């Protein structure tokens, strides 16, 4: 499927060079595999890798001053976003709007793996639990 959403001649490079950073070490144990602040890449987006193998477990209730987008890579999760409950599986995304408390848990069976996209150059969070 070919896409032609814009005219490339209308966008001028801003002078930033390509950049690379390590998101996680695959041999690291524990649910928080790693993160890359957008600042390290010269961009406004921070990415986290999260995963666990234990149904019912997940991050504590917390809030950010910016939007967070969760991408479920593997497994199933139940997201609690404000007063809404959303179930999502591999290949689905969920939005946690700025200022809205949220958390999620692994529904099982098996591993839950997510990439969490923070629309901020830094990871900024206040835990509520």
PDB file of C-alpha atoms in Angstrom, residues 32 50 56-64 68 70 77-87 94-96 100-106 112 116 125 127-129:
ATOM      1  CA  UNK A  32      10.523  -2.164  34.271  1.00  0.00           C
ATOM      2  CA  UNK A  50       7.221  -2.628  30.738  1.00  0.00           C
ATOM      3  CA  UNK A  56      -3.062  -9.160  38.496  1.00  0.00           C
ATOM      4  CA  UNK A  57       0.214  -7.240  38.716  1.00  0.00           C
ATOM      5  CA  UNK A  58       1.076  -3.887  37.133  1.00  0.00           C
ATOM      6  CA  UNK A  59       2.196  -0.346  37.849  1.00  0.00           C
ATOM      7  CA  UNK A  60       0.695   1.580  40.790  1.00  0.00           C
ATOM      8  CA  UNK A  61      -1.924   4.281  40.218  1.00  0.00           C
ATOM      9  CA  UNK A  62      -0.105   7.387  38.988  1.00  0.00           C
ATOM     10  CA  UNK A  63      -0.540  10.552  36.941  1.00  0.00           C
ATOM     11  CA  UNK A  64       1.484  12.599  34.423  1.00  0.00           C
ATOM     12  CA  UNK A  68       0.650   8.726  27.752  1.00  0.00           C
ATOM     13  CA  UNK A  70       0.177   2.471  25.905  1.00  0.00           C
ATOM     14  CA  UNK A  77      -4.186  -5.837  30.157  1.00  0.00           C
ATOM     15  CA  UNK A  78      -6.946  -4.113  32.088  1.00  0.00           C
ATOM     16  CA  UNK A  79      -6.393  -0.352  32.163  1.00  0.00           C
ATOM     17  CA  UNK A  80      -7.950   1.891  34.811  1.00  0.00           C
ATOM     18  CA  UNK A  81      -7.979   5.427  33.382  1.00  0.00           C
ATOM     19  CA  UNK A  82      -9.906   7.876  35.545  1.00  0.00           C
ATOM     20  CA  UNK A  83     -13.320   6.249  36.035  1.00  0.00           C
ATOM     21  CA  UNK A  84     -13.049   4.108  32.877  1.00  0.00           C
ATOM     22  CA  UNK A  85     -11.939   0.466  32.636  1.00  0.00           C
ATOM     23  CA  UNK A  86     -10.532  -0.615  29.271  1.00  0.00           C
ATOM     24  CA  UNK A  87      -9.323  -4.077  28.311  1.00  0.00           C
ATOM     25  CA  UNK A  94      -4.853   2.974  25.009  1.00  0.00           C
ATOM     26  CA  UNK A  95      -4.665   6.690  25.796  1.00  0.00           C
ATOM     27  CA  UNK A  96      -4.051   8.009  29.304  1.00  0.00           C
ATOM     28  CA  UNK A 100      -5.987  11.652  34.552  1.00  0.00           C
ATOM     29  CA  UNK A 101      -4.813   9.015  37.094  1.00  0.00           C
ATOM     30  CA  UNK A 102      -4.205   5.595  35.559  1.00  0.00           C
ATOM     31  CA  UNK A 103      -2.756   2.130  36.074  1.00  0.00           C
ATOM     32  CA  UNK A 104      -2.983  -1.275  34.431  1.00  0.00           C
ATOM     33  CA  UNK A 105      -2.686  -4.946  35.337  1.00  0.00           C
ATOM     34  CA  UNK A 106      -1.762  -8.110  33.478  1.00  0.00           C
ATOM     35  CA  UNK A 112       2.127  -8.757  29.355  1.00  0.00           C
ATOM     36  CA  UNK A 116       4.519   3.246  26.998  1.00  0.00           C
ATOM     37  CA  UNK A 125       5.249  11.061  37.270  1.00  0.00           C
ATOM     38  CA  UNK A 127       2.478   8.004  42.267  1.00  0.00           C
ATOM     39  CA  UNK A 128      -0.923   8.041  43.971  1.00  0.00           C
ATOM     40  CA  UNK A 129      -0.792   4.608  45.670  1.00  0.00           C
TER      41      UNK A 129
END
